[in-house]
Structure formats: structure tokens, C-alpha cells
PDB file of C-alpha atoms in Angstrom:
ATOM      1  CA  MET X   1       5.708  26.821   9.018  1.00 55.00           C
ATOM      2  CA  ASP X   2       5.858  24.223  11.227  1.00 61.00           C
ATOM      3  CA  ARG X   3       5.632  20.978   9.412  1.00 60.00           C
ATOM      4  CA  VAL X   4       3.287  18.103  10.572  1.00 54.00           C
ATOM      5  CA  THR X   5       5.415  14.770  10.904  1.00 57.00           C
ATOM      6  CA  VAL X   6       4.152  11.121  11.817  1.00 53.00           C
ATOM      7  CA  SER X   7       5.684  11.645  15.271  1.00 52.00           C
ATOM      8  CA  ASP X   8       2.514  13.756  15.737  1.00 65.00           C
ATOM      9  CA  ASN X   9       0.149  10.623  16.252  1.00 77.00           C
ATOM     10  CA  LEU X  10      -2.281  12.976  13.563  1.00 84.00           C
ATOM     11  CA  VAL X  11      -2.721   9.617  11.402  1.00 92.00           C
ATOM     12  CA  THR X  12      -4.294   6.425  13.132  1.00 94.00           C
ATOM     13  CA  ALA X  13      -6.171   3.691  12.617  1.00 94.00           C
ATOM     14  CA  GLU X  14      -9.109   5.489  13.191  1.00 95.00           C
ATOM     15  CA  THR X  15      -8.558   8.588  10.860  1.00 95.00           C
ATOM     16  CA  SER X  16     -10.886   9.080   7.786  1.00 96.00           C
ATOM     17  CA  VAL X  17      -9.308   8.800   4.442  1.00 95.00           C
ATOM     18  CA  ALA X  18     -10.755  12.436   3.704  1.00 97.00           C
ATOM     19  CA  LYS X  19      -8.656  13.625   6.839  1.00 96.00           C
ATOM     20  CA  LEU X  20      -5.641  11.971   5.660  1.00 96.00           C
ATOM     21  CA  ALA X  21      -6.488  13.393   2.205  1.00 96.00           C
ATOM     22  CA  GLY X  22      -6.246  16.876   3.709  1.00 96.00           C
ATOM     23  CA  LEU X  23      -3.324  16.270   5.913  1.00 95.00           C
ATOM     24  CA  TRP X  24      -1.203  15.013   2.883  1.00 95.00           C
ATOM     25  CA  LEU X  25      -2.149  17.929   0.813  1.00 96.00           C
ATOM     26  CA  GLN X  26      -1.284  20.044   3.277  1.00 95.00           C
ATOM     27  CA  TYR X  27       2.059  18.791   3.821  1.00 95.00           C
ATOM     28  CA  LEU X  28       2.765  18.759  -0.027  1.00 96.00           C
ATOM     29  CA  ARG X  29       1.605  22.578   0.095  1.00 96.00           C
ATOM     30  CA  ASP X  30       3.633  23.225   3.066  1.00 95.00           C
ATOM     31  CA  GLU X  31       7.336  21.224   1.684  1.00 94.00           C
ATOM     32  CA  GLY X  32       6.909  23.313  -1.408  1.00 94.00           C
ATOM     33  CA  ARG X  33       8.933  20.670  -3.259  1.00 94.00           C
ATOM     34  CA  ILE X  34       5.991  19.920  -5.654  1.00 93.00           C
ATOM     35  CA  GLU X  35       4.526  22.577  -7.887  1.00 95.00           C
ATOM     36  CA  ARG X  36       1.600  24.542  -6.850  1.00 95.00           C
ATOM     37  CA  THR X  37      -0.730  23.123  -9.895  1.00 96.00           C
ATOM     38  CA  THR X  38       0.507  19.622  -9.163  1.00 96.00           C
ATOM     39  CA  VAL X  39      -1.050  19.736  -5.777  1.00 96.00           C
ATOM     40  CA  ASN X  40      -4.146  21.316  -7.409  1.00 96.00           C
ATOM     41  CA  GLU X  41      -4.832  18.573  -9.661  1.00 96.00           C
ATOM     42  CA  TYR X  42      -4.095  16.343  -6.642  1.00 96.00           C
ATOM     43  CA  GLU X  43      -6.493  18.208  -4.842  1.00 97.00           C
ATOM     44  CA  ARG X  44      -9.033  17.926  -8.058  1.00 96.00           C
ATOM     45  CA  VAL X  45      -9.101  14.281  -8.171  1.00 94.00           C
ATOM     46  CA  LEU X  46      -9.420  13.861  -4.753  1.00 95.00           C
ATOM     47  CA  THR X  47     -12.301  15.958  -4.599  1.00 95.00           C
ATOM     48  CA  LYS X  48     -13.789  14.551  -7.156  1.00 94.00           C
ATOM     49  CA  VAL X  49     -13.438  11.106  -7.335  1.00 91.00           C
ATOM     50  CA  VAL X  50     -11.570   9.753  -4.044  1.00 92.00           C
ATOM     51  CA  ILE X  51     -13.413  11.390  -1.319  1.00 94.00           C
ATOM     52  CA  PRO X  52     -17.124  10.855  -2.261  1.00 93.00           C
ATOM     53  CA  GLU X  53     -16.615   7.330  -2.717  1.00 91.00           C
ATOM     54  CA  LEU X  54     -13.864   6.370   0.025  1.00 93.00           C
ATOM     55  CA  GLY X  55     -13.711   9.542   2.326  1.00 94.00           C
ATOM     56  CA  GLY X  56     -15.776   8.562   5.292  1.00 95.00           C
ATOM     57  CA  LEU X  57     -13.849   5.011   5.587  1.00 95.00           C
ATOM     58  CA  ARG X  58     -11.514   4.960   8.268  1.00 96.00           C
ATOM     59  CA  LEU X  59      -7.785   3.457   7.464  1.00 95.00           C
ATOM     60  CA  ARG X  60      -8.622   0.442   9.308  1.00 95.00           C
ATOM     61  CA  GLU X  61     -11.576  -0.150   7.218  1.00 94.00           C
ATOM     62  CA  LEU X  62      -9.292   0.062   3.939  1.00 91.00           C
ATOM     63  CA  THR X  63      -9.021  -3.444   2.338  1.00 90.00           C
ATOM     64  CA  THR X  64      -7.519  -4.708  -0.943  1.00 90.00           C
ATOM     65  CA  SER X  65     -10.864  -6.088  -1.642  1.00 87.00           C
ATOM     66  CA  ARG X  66     -12.750  -3.004  -1.103  1.00 86.00           C
ATOM     67  CA  LEU X  67     -10.024  -1.051  -2.792  1.00 87.00           C
ATOM     68  CA  ASP X  68     -10.396  -3.287  -5.998  1.00 86.00           C
ATOM     69  CA  MET X  69     -14.555  -2.426  -6.368  1.00 84.00           C
ATOM     70  CA  PHE X  70     -13.023   1.545  -6.540  1.00 79.00           C
ATOM     71  CA  PRO X  71     -12.952   2.771  -9.814  1.00 73.00           C
ATOM     72  CA  GLY X  72      -9.300   2.779 -11.371  1.00 59.00           C
ATOM     73  CA  PRO X  73      -8.189   4.088 -14.677  1.00 52.00           C
ATOM     74  CA  THR X  74      -9.622   3.466 -17.390  1.00 49.00           C
ATOM     75  CA  ALA X  75      -8.456   1.601 -20.802  1.00 44.00           C
ATOM     76  CA  ASN X  76      -8.329   4.608 -22.222  1.00 45.00           C
ATOM     77  CA  ASP X  77      -6.071   6.550 -19.161  1.00 47.00           C
ATOM     78  CA  GLU X  78      -2.649   7.281 -21.254  1.00 45.00           C
ATOM     79  CA  ARG X  79      -1.472   7.924 -17.708  1.00 46.00           C
ATOM     80  CA  GLN X  80      -1.562   4.334 -16.687  1.00 44.00           C
ATOM     81  CA  SER X  81       1.080   2.947 -14.763  1.00 45.00           C
ATOM     82  CA  PRO X  82       3.609   0.010 -16.169  1.00 44.00           C
ATOM     83  CA  GLU X  83       2.404  -2.292 -13.515  1.00 46.00           C
ATOM     84  CA  GLU X  84      -1.975  -1.700 -14.259  1.00 44.00           C
ATOM     85  CA  GLY X  85      -1.101  -2.195 -18.047  1.00 45.00           C
ATOM     86  CA  GLU X  86       0.426  -5.464 -17.765  1.00 44.00           C
ATOM     87  CA  GLY X  87      -2.874  -7.831 -17.697  1.00 45.00           C
ATOM     88  CA  GLY X  88      -3.169  -7.600 -13.687  1.00 47.00           C
ATOM     89  CA  ASP X  89      -2.788  -5.796 -10.593  1.00 46.00           C
ATOM     90  CA  GLY X  90      -1.692  -8.728  -7.943  1.00 46.00           C
ATOM     91  CA  LEU X  91      -3.785  -7.430  -5.820  1.00 43.00           C
ATOM     92  CA  HIS X  92      -6.185 -10.551  -5.808  1.00 45.00           C
ATOM     93  CA  ALA X  93      -3.963 -12.481  -3.801  1.00 44.00           C
ATOM     94  CA  TRP X  94      -4.507 -10.174  -0.779  1.00 43.00           C
ATOM     95  CA  HIS X  95      -8.360  -9.619  -0.661  1.00 47.00           C
ATOM     96  CA  GLY X  96      -9.369  -8.973   2.557  1.00 49.00           C
ATOM     97  CA  ARG X  97      -5.974  -8.111   4.317  1.00 49.00           C
ATOM     98  CA  PRO X  98      -5.538  -4.566   5.135  1.00 51.00           C
ATOM     99  CA  LEU X  99      -3.429  -2.255   3.749  1.00 49.00           C
TER     100      LEU X  99
END
């Protein structure tokens, strides 16, 4: 299989979050280094949570202030990263700047 590379210019500032998610999932499947069940779980989260909220946005529209409004892990989420559990996400200083 031919894998998509960054040089193919498929991802630009005008690319939607939904399209990027689809390209990323396909890349993971084509690469084959991650278990199929893990990729399926990524797809489930993208489909149920991320794409309904952010899928229509273009990458140039993603700012930290916009993402701060996006629902994150809950206090009961045991898979919360250590950074998230240490009392701050460090993003507030970057409000309004593109990622």
C-alpha cells in the first residue's frame, strides 16, 4: 500500500478537523504498528466526541482558547495524563494563538 506522506500536501490550514482525523486513522491502519482494537477506539472517540464538536472547523481556526472550551477528561477519568492532573493545563497563557 502507498502511504500518504506530509509532502503530498493533503493537510493545509484549510483542511477540516474531520478530514485530518480520517487521514490520521487511515495512516495508522496502513502503518500497522498499532493494534486494530486501539485504532478502532481512536475512531470511536473521534466519531462520538471530537468530530461532532470540532469536525467542521479548519485547522487554521483551531486556537487554544477554542480548544479550552472543548470538553476534556473528567475528574473521574482514570486515563487522565499526569500534566492534566497537576492543577493546570498551561494553555491559558496562549489564548488566541493558533496551535
